[in-house]
Tab-separated table of C-alpha atoms in Angstrom:
chain	number	residue	atom	x	y	z
A	1406	MET	CA	-22.400	-25.630	34.855
A	1407	ASN	CA	-18.813	-27.134	33.612
A	1408	LEU	CA	-20.151	-27.004	29.865
A	1409	ILE	CA	-21.471	-23.439	30.494
A	1410	LYS	CA	-17.701	-22.513	31.899
A	1411	SER	CA	-16.129	-24.463	28.991
A	1412	THR	CA	-18.159	-22.698	26.076
A	1413	ALA	CA	-17.305	-19.336	27.899
A	1414	ALA	CA	-13.564	-20.009	27.994
A	1415	ALA	CA	-13.587	-21.199	24.386
A	1416	ALA	CA	-15.429	-18.153	23.092
A	1417	LEU	CA	-13.045	-15.854	24.983
A	1418	ALA	CA	-10.115	-17.794	23.187
A	1419	VAL	CA	-11.898	-17.347	19.891
A	1420	VAL	CA	-12.294	-13.493	20.679
A	1421	LEU	CA	-8.690	-13.353	21.541
A	1422	PHE	CA	-7.540	-15.008	18.240
A	1423	THR	CA	-10.031	-12.916	16.326
A	1424	ALA	CA	-8.382	-9.697	18.095
A	1425	THR	CA	-5.100	-10.449	17.069
A	1426	ALA	CA	-5.896	-11.231	13.444
A	1427	SER	CA	-8.106	-8.001	12.975
A	1428	ALA	CA	-5.355	-6.020	14.364
A	1429	ALA	CA	-3.236	-6.711	11.185
A	1430	THR	CA	-3.517	-3.231	9.806
A	1431	ILE	CA	-1.012	-0.835	8.226
A	1432	THR	CA	-1.332	2.669	7.812
A	1433	PHE	CA	1.087	4.454	5.583
A	1434	ASN	CA	1.074	7.698	3.212
A	1435	THR	CA	3.083	8.944	0.325
A	1436	ASN	CA	2.979	12.625	0.855
A	1437	GLN	CA	6.159	12.885	2.423
A	1438	PRO	CA	9.111	15.353	1.790
A	1439	GLY	CA	11.131	14.282	-1.283
A	1440	THR	CA	7.850	13.023	-2.985
A	1441	GLY	CA	7.940	14.576	-6.647
A	1442	PHE	CA	9.640	14.677	-9.922
A	1443	GLY	CA	13.338	14.877	-9.192
A	1444	GLY	CA	12.155	15.071	-5.699
A	1445	THR	CA	11.091	18.725	-6.187
A	1446	SER	CA	7.663	19.065	-7.462
A	1447	LEU	CA	4.740	17.112	-7.468
A	1448	VAL	CA	3.993	18.623	-11.258
A	1449	LEU	CA	5.921	18.261	-14.274
A	1450	ASN	CA	5.559	20.312	-17.285
A	1451	ASN	CA	6.078	19.357	-21.020
A	1452	ALA	CA	9.191	20.525	-22.718
A	1453	LEU	CA	7.567	21.871	-25.843
A	1454	GLY	CA	4.306	21.897	-28.234
A	1455	ALA	CA	0.781	22.362	-26.824
A	1456	SER	CA	0.703	22.843	-22.920
A	1457	ALA	CA	0.656	20.006	-20.992
A	1458	THR	CA	1.445	18.966	-17.204
A	1459	LEU	CA	1.836	15.544	-15.301
A	1460	ALA	CA	0.772	16.011	-11.691
A	1461	PHE	CA	0.907	13.447	-8.792
A	1462	ILE	CA	-1.591	13.227	-6.222
A	1463	PRO	CA	-0.275	11.252	-3.135
A	1464	ALA	CA	-1.898	8.656	-0.679
A	1465	ILE	CA	-2.738	10.190	2.646
A	1466	ASN	CA	-2.966	7.932	5.742
A	1467	ILE	CA	-4.327	5.047	3.946
A	1468	SER	CA	-5.331	2.114	6.386
A	1469	SER	CA	-5.191	-1.357	4.786
A	1470	GLY	CA	-5.520	-4.933	5.888
A	1471	VAL	CA	-2.905	-7.307	5.058
A	1472	PRO	CA	-2.203	-9.047	2.558
A	1473	SER	CA	-4.261	-6.346	0.684
A	1474	ASN	CA	-4.066	-4.310	-3.087
A	1475	VAL	CA	-3.307	-0.743	-2.554
A	1476	ASN	CA	-2.941	2.440	-4.372
A	1477	PHE	CA	0.280	4.524	-3.233
A	1478	GLY	CA	-1.189	7.804	-5.429
A	1479	ASN	CA	-2.368	8.891	-8.760
A	1480	PHE	CA	-0.763	10.547	-11.762
A	1481	THR	CA	-2.995	13.132	-13.664
A	1482	LEU	CA	-2.013	14.094	-17.229
A	1483	VAL	CA	-3.646	17.328	-18.633
A	1484	CYS	CA	-3.353	18.708	-21.959
A	1485	ALA	CA	-6.332	21.195	-22.678
A	1486	THR	CA	-4.583	22.199	-26.163
A	1487	CYS	CA	-3.772	18.994	-27.337
A	1488	SER	CA	-5.682	17.360	-30.536
A	1489	THR	CA	-6.133	13.676	-31.053
A	1490	GLN	CA	-3.137	11.858	-32.657
A	1491	SER	CA	-4.962	11.814	-36.342
A	1492	LEU	CA	-4.748	15.971	-36.199
A	1493	GLY	CA	-1.261	16.202	-34.939
A	1494	ILE	CA	-1.394	18.791	-32.217
A	1495	GLY	CA	0.655	17.036	-29.149
A	1496	SER	CA	2.939	17.793	-26.237
A	1497	PHE	CA	6.152	16.110	-25.598
A	1498	PHE	CA	7.745	15.179	-22.040
A	1499	ASN	CA	11.621	14.874	-21.620
A	1500	PRO	CA	13.106	11.762	-19.877
A	1501	PHE	CA	12.290	12.492	-16.079
A	1502	THR	CA	12.655	10.509	-12.720
A	1503	PHE	CA	10.053	10.586	-9.933
A	1504	ASP	CA	10.496	9.872	-6.312
A	1505	MET	CA	7.900	8.453	-4.146
A	1506	VAL	CA	8.524	8.369	-0.552
A	1507	LEU	CA	6.670	6.190	1.623
A	1508	ASN	CA	6.100	6.509	4.834
A	1509	ASP	CA	4.974	3.543	7.167
A	1510	ILE	CA	3.069	4.895	10.345
A	1511	THR	CA	2.218	1.749	11.539
A	1512	ASP	CA	5.920	0.426	11.889
A	1513	GLY	CA	7.764	3.974	11.759
A	1514	SER	CA	9.967	3.518	9.011
A	1515	VAL	CA	10.572	5.098	5.483
A	1516	GLY	CA	11.405	3.891	2.240
A	1517	LYS	CA	11.221	5.387	-1.258
A	1518	PHE	CA	10.284	3.942	-4.933
A	1519	VAL	CA	12.387	5.706	-7.743
A	1520	GLY	CA	10.282	6.006	-11.318
A	1521	THR	CA	12.181	6.588	-13.945
A	1522	SER	CA	10.972	7.455	-17.242
A	1523	THR	CA	12.018	7.904	-21.164
A	1524	GLY	CA	9.253	10.953	-21.594
A	1525	GLY	CA	7.419	10.714	-24.836
A	1526	THR	CA	4.752	12.632	-27.039
A	1527	VAL	CA	0.985	12.684	-25.661
A	1528	TYR	CA	-2.017	13.697	-27.708
A	1529	SER	CA	-5.484	14.069	-26.291
A	1530	ASP	CA	-6.325	10.110	-27.024
A	1531	VAL	CA	-2.616	8.741	-27.311
A	1532	SER	CA	0.194	8.721	-24.441
A	1533	GLN	CA	3.531	7.246	-24.781
A	1534	ILE	CA	4.732	7.761	-21.112
A	1535	THR	CA	5.537	5.111	-18.818
A	1536	VAL	CA	7.211	5.176	-15.413
A	1537	ASN	CA	9.201	2.089	-14.469
A	1538	TRP	CA	9.917	1.427	-10.598
A	1539	ALA	CA	12.797	0.296	-8.682
A	1540	PRO	CA	13.325	-1.032	-6.405
A	1541	LEU	CA	9.862	-3.154	-6.156
A	1542	VAL	CA	9.957	-3.723	-2.951
A	1543	LEU	CA	10.273	-2.220	0.377
A	1544	GLY	CA	10.693	-4.359	3.549
A	1545	PRO	CA	10.401	-6.303	5.448
A	1546	GLY	CA	13.017	-5.254	7.966
A	1547	THR	CA	15.088	-2.753	6.870
A	1548	LEU	CA	15.137	-4.153	3.003
A	1549	ASN	CA	15.515	-0.685	0.969
A	1550	ALA	CA	14.529	1.336	4.216
A	1551	ILE	CA	15.935	4.893	4.335
A	1552	SER	CA	14.935	5.208	8.009
A	1553	GLY	CA	13.543	2.857	10.751
A	1554	ASN	CA	12.477	-0.673	10.460
A	1555	PHE	CA	9.340	-2.219	8.365
A	1556	GLY	CA	9.334	-5.073	10.995
A	1557	GLY	CA	7.020	-7.965	9.276
A	1558	THR	CA	5.462	-5.273	6.773
A	1559	SER	CA	6.567	-5.381	3.280
A	1560	PHE	CA	5.178	-2.979	0.137
A	1561	SER	CA	5.506	-3.825	-3.237
A	1562	THR	CA	4.724	-2.046	-6.404
A	1563	THR	CA	4.069	-2.971	-10.320
A	1564	VAL	CA	7.002	-2.879	-12.669
A	1565	PHE	CA	5.643	-0.042	-14.419
A	1566	THR	CA	2.987	2.359	-14.216
A	1567	GLY	CA	1.309	3.285	-17.950
A	1568	ILE	CA	0.228	6.953	-17.819
A	1569	VAL	CA	-3.172	7.025	-19.609
A	1570	ALA	CA	-3.672	9.701	-22.313
A	1571	PRO	CA	-5.641	13.190	-20.849
A	1572	ASN	CA	-9.039	12.008	-22.233
A	1573	SER	CA	-8.885	8.365	-21.439
A	1574	GLY	CA	-9.297	6.406	-17.903
A	1575	ALA	CA	-12.338	5.948	-15.417
A	1576	VAL	CA	-10.860	9.666	-14.340
A	1577	PRO	CA	-10.046	11.039	-17.340
A	1578	GLY	CA	-6.016	11.276	-17.546
A	1579	GLN	CA	-5.710	9.668	-14.160
A	1580	SER	CA	-3.169	6.803	-13.920
A	1581	THR	CA	-3.265	4.557	-10.374
A	1582	VAL	CA	0.301	3.689	-8.682
A	1583	GLN	CA	-0.720	0.167	-7.888
A	1584	GLY	CA	0.795	-2.264	-5.201
A	1585	TYR	CA	0.404	-4.662	-2.656
A	1586	VAL	CA	1.047	-4.352	1.225
A	1587	ASP	CA	1.483	-7.719	3.203
A	1588	SER	CA	2.982	-8.762	6.663
A	1589	THR	CA	4.615	-11.653	7.742
A	1590	ALA	CA	3.966	-10.331	11.921
A	1591	VAL	CA	2.898	-13.164	14.070
A	1592	PRO	CA	0.968	-12.453	17.470
A	1593	GLU	CA	2.948	-11.209	20.158
A	1594	PRO	CA	4.409	-13.956	22.666
A	1595	ALA	CA	1.951	-12.404	25.449
A	1596	THR	CA	-1.006	-13.027	23.354
A	1597	PHE	CA	0.056	-16.687	22.820
A	1598	ALA	CA	0.519	-16.989	26.573
A	1599	VAL	CA	-3.241	-15.540	27.443
A	1600	VAL	CA	-4.574	-18.148	24.902
A	1601	GLY	CA	-2.649	-20.631	26.110
A	1602	LEU	CA	-3.988	-20.292	29.584
A	1603	THR	CA	-7.436	-19.972	28.338
A	1604	LEU	CA	-7.119	-23.362	26.399
A	1605	PHE	CA	-5.051	-24.666	29.915
A	1606	GLY	CA	-8.574	-23.472	31.658
A	1607	ILE	CA	-10.794	-25.223	29.322
A	1608	GLY	CA	-8.873	-28.652	29.905
A	1609	LEU	CA	-9.290	-28.129	33.807
A	1610	LEU	CA	-12.689	-27.784	33.492
A	1611	ARG	CA	-13.516	-30.444	31.169
A	1612	ARG	CA	-11.238	-32.796	33.970
A	1613	THR	CA	-12.805	-31.420	37.318
A	1614	PRO	CA	-15.213	-34.252	38.609
A	1615	ARG	CA	-18.812	-33.257	38.829
A	1616	SER	CA	-20.072	-32.904	42.806
A	1617	ARG	CA	-22.294	-35.185	43.966
A	1618	LYS	CA	-25.576	-34.531	45.426
């Protein structure tokens, strides 16, 4: 009987530890007000030449375990009137900035990655556009937070995002803003207390002498 009780108590402890680990899920989005080119629009039109647009598709309420690779959104470059570089009909984008506001829904905090680009020429098969990001990390705590506190959560992005040509990529013209989410959060003291009591109970069960018939 004691063996059964000990096994059940041990199983409970494992369940508690597992529940604590599986709770490490972070939900975020980048469709916050202020996300856009110069913080005003999700679409950038070319300066001159063939008609082209560079648009951003934000991430909406993405839930991810930590640590994990994540996508913060996608840029899509479209130029229906561009030819190949060899034919010479392209489009030119002036230098621009892009604000990507990230809302950490789980921790109730907001931060911003700022992208800068020198612009460049695009053809149907070539793109010279690169977006460079700063800062590279949001969180933990109040590090680079606009509001709130990231707690133990941190979001990081790559140094730059290369914008692919309109007819390139797994999805033509689409470039993913790649990143990483991690957390230094530890189980709450209450969780440790419950697990500790469970393990203490296991010890008592093992030490309880068997009753004699």
